[in-house]
Coordinates of C-alpha atoms in Angstrom, one line a residue:
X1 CA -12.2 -11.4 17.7
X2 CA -12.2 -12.7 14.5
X3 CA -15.2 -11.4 12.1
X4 CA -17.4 -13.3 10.1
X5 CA -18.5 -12.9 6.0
X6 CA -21.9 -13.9 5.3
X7 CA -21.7 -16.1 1.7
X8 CA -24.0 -15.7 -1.3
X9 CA -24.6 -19.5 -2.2
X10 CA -27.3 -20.3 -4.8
X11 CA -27.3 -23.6 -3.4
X12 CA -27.6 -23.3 0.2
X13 CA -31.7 -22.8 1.4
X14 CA -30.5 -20.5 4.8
X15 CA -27.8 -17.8 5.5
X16 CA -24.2 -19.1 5.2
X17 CA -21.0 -17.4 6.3
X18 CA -17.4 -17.7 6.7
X19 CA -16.2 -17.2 9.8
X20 CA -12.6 -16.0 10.7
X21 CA -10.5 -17.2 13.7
X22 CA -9.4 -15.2 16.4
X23 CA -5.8 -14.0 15.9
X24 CA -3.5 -12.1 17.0
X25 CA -3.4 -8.3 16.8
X26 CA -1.2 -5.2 17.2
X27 CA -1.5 -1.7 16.5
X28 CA 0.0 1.9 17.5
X29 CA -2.3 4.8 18.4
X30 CA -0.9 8.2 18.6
X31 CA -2.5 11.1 19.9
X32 CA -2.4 14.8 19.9
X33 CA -3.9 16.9 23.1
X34 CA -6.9 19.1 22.1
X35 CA -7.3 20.2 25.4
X36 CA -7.0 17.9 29.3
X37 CA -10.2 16.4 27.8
X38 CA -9.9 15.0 24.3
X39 CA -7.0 14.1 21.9
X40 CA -6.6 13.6 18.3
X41 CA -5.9 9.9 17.1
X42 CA -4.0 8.4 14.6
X43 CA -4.9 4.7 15.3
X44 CA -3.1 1.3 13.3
X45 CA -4.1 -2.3 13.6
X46 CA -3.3 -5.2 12.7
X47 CA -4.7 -8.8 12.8
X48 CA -3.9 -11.7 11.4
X49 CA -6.2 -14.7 11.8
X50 CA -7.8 -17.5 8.8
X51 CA -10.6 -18.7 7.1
X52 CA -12.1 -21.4 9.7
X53 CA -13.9 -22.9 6.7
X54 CA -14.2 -27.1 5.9
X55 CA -13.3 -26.2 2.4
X56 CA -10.0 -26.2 2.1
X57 CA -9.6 -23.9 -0.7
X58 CA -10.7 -21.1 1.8
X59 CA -9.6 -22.5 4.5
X60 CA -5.6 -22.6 3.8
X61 CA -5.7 -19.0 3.3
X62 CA -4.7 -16.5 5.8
X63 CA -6.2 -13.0 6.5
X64 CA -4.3 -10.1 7.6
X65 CA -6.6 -7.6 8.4
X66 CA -5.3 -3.9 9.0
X67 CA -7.2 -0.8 10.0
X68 CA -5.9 3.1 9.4
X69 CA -7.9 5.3 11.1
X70 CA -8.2 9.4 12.5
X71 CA -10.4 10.4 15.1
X72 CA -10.5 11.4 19.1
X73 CA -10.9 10.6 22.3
X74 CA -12.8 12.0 24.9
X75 CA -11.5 11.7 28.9
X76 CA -14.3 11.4 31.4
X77 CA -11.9 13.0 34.0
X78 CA -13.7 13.1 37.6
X79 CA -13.3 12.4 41.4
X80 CA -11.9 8.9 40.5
X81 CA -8.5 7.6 40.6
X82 CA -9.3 6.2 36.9
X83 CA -10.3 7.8 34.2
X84 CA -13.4 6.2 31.4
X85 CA -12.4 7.0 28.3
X86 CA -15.0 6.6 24.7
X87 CA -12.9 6.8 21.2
X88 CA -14.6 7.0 17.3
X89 CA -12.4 7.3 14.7
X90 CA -12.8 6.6 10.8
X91 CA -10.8 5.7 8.0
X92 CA -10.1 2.5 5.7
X93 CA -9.4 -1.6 6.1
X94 CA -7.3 -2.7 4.1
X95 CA -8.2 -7.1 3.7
X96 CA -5.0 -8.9 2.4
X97 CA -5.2 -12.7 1.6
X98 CA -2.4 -14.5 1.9
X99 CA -2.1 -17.4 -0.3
X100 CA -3.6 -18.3 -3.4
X101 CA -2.4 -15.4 -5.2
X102 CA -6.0 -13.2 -4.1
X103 CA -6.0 -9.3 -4.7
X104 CA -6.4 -7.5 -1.3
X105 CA -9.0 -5.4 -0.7
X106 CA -9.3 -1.7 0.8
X107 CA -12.9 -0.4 2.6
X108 CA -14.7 2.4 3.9
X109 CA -14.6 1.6 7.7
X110 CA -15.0 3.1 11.2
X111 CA -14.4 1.9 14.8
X112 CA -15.8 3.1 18.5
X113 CA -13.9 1.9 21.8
X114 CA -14.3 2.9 25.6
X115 CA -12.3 1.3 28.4
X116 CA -10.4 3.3 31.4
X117 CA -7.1 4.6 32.1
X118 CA -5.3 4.4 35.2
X119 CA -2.3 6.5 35.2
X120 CA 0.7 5.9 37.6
X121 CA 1.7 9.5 37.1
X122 CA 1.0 12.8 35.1
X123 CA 2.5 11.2 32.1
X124 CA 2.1 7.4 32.1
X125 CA -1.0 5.1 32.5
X126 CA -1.9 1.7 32.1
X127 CA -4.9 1.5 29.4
X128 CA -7.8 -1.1 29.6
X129 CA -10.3 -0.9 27.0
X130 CA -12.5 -2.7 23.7
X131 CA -13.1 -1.5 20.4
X132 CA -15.4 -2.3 17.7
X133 CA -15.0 -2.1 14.2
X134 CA -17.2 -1.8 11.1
X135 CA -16.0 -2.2 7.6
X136 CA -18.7 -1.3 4.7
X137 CA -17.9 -3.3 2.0
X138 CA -20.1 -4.3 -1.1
X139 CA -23.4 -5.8 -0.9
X140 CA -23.7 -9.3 -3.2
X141 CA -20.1 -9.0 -4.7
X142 CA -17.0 -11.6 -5.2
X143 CA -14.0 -10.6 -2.7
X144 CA -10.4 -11.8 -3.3
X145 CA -10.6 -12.3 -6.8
X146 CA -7.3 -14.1 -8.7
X147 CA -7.1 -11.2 -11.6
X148 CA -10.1 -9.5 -13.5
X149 CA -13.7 -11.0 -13.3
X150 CA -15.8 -12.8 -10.4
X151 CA -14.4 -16.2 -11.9
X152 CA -11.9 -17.1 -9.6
X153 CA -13.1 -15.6 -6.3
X154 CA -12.6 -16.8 -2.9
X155 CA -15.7 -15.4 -1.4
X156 CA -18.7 -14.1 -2.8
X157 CA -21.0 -11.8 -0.1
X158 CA -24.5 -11.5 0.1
X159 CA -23.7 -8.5 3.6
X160 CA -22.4 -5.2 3.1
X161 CA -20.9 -4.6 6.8
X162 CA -17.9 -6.8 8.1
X163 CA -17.6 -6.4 12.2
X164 CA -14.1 -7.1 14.1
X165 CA -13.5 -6.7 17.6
X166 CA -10.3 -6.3 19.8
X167 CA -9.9 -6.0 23.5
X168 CA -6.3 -4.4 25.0

């Protein structure tokens, strides 16, 4: 699921944002037994989506998105033949324009995801699951900037959190 950037306009009388369209993602999560319970993750993703803006100067630009994280998951192992799963991890965004020669930008960010497992075996299983993810980012700044300055700036924020969701 895309995410959504709400715009600090002088001109406009109620809250504006810029929305971004749903894309594509992929990503790689590794994890490192603790105990039967709970693992250790190391957790990539990608996305890449765009601005769906009527301006065209935003609009023709692209957004790859990409999330490095660490964290854990816990295993709600019981009586079932599936096993409910909750995950948090931390760690940065990184927000790369594409286009328009626009610096990237790198956040503070954190994500939390449950689903199930359903394994086939002692060592593989089929994974069904959501995650959510929260990147803090600076309240009533210009983002995407061309060089130094706020001058030429794709997007300037009035929020300080940017969400993103993905199911798998």
């Amino acid at each position: 699921m895309g995410g959504e950037f709400e715009v600090n306009d002088p001109e406009a009388t109620d809250g504006t944002s810029i929305d971004l369209d749903e894309g594509t993602s992929f990503g790689i999560d590794l994890g490192l037994y603790r105990d039967s319970s709970s693992f250790y993750e190391l957790l990539y993703s990608r996305q890449e989506s765009g601005f769906d803006s009527p301006d065209t100067s935003i609009g023709n630009v692209d957004l790859a998105t990409e999330y490095l994280h660490f964290g854990g998951t816990l295993l709600f192992r019981d009586e079932y033949w599936y096993v409910p799963w909750i995950s948090l991890t931390v760690g940065a965004t990184r927000l790369d324009p594409k286009g328009g020669g626009y610096d990237s930008e790198t956040e503070l960010s954190a994500s939390f995801g449950g689903g199930v497992r359903m394994p086939f075996n002692e060592r593989v299983a089929a994974t069904l699951g959501v995650r959510g993810y929260v990147t803090l980012v600076d309240s009533d700044t210009a983002i995407f900037c061309v060089g130094s300055g706020d001058l030429n700036c794709l997007v300037r924020t009035s929020g300080s959190t940017f969400f993103q969701g993905e199911a798998f």
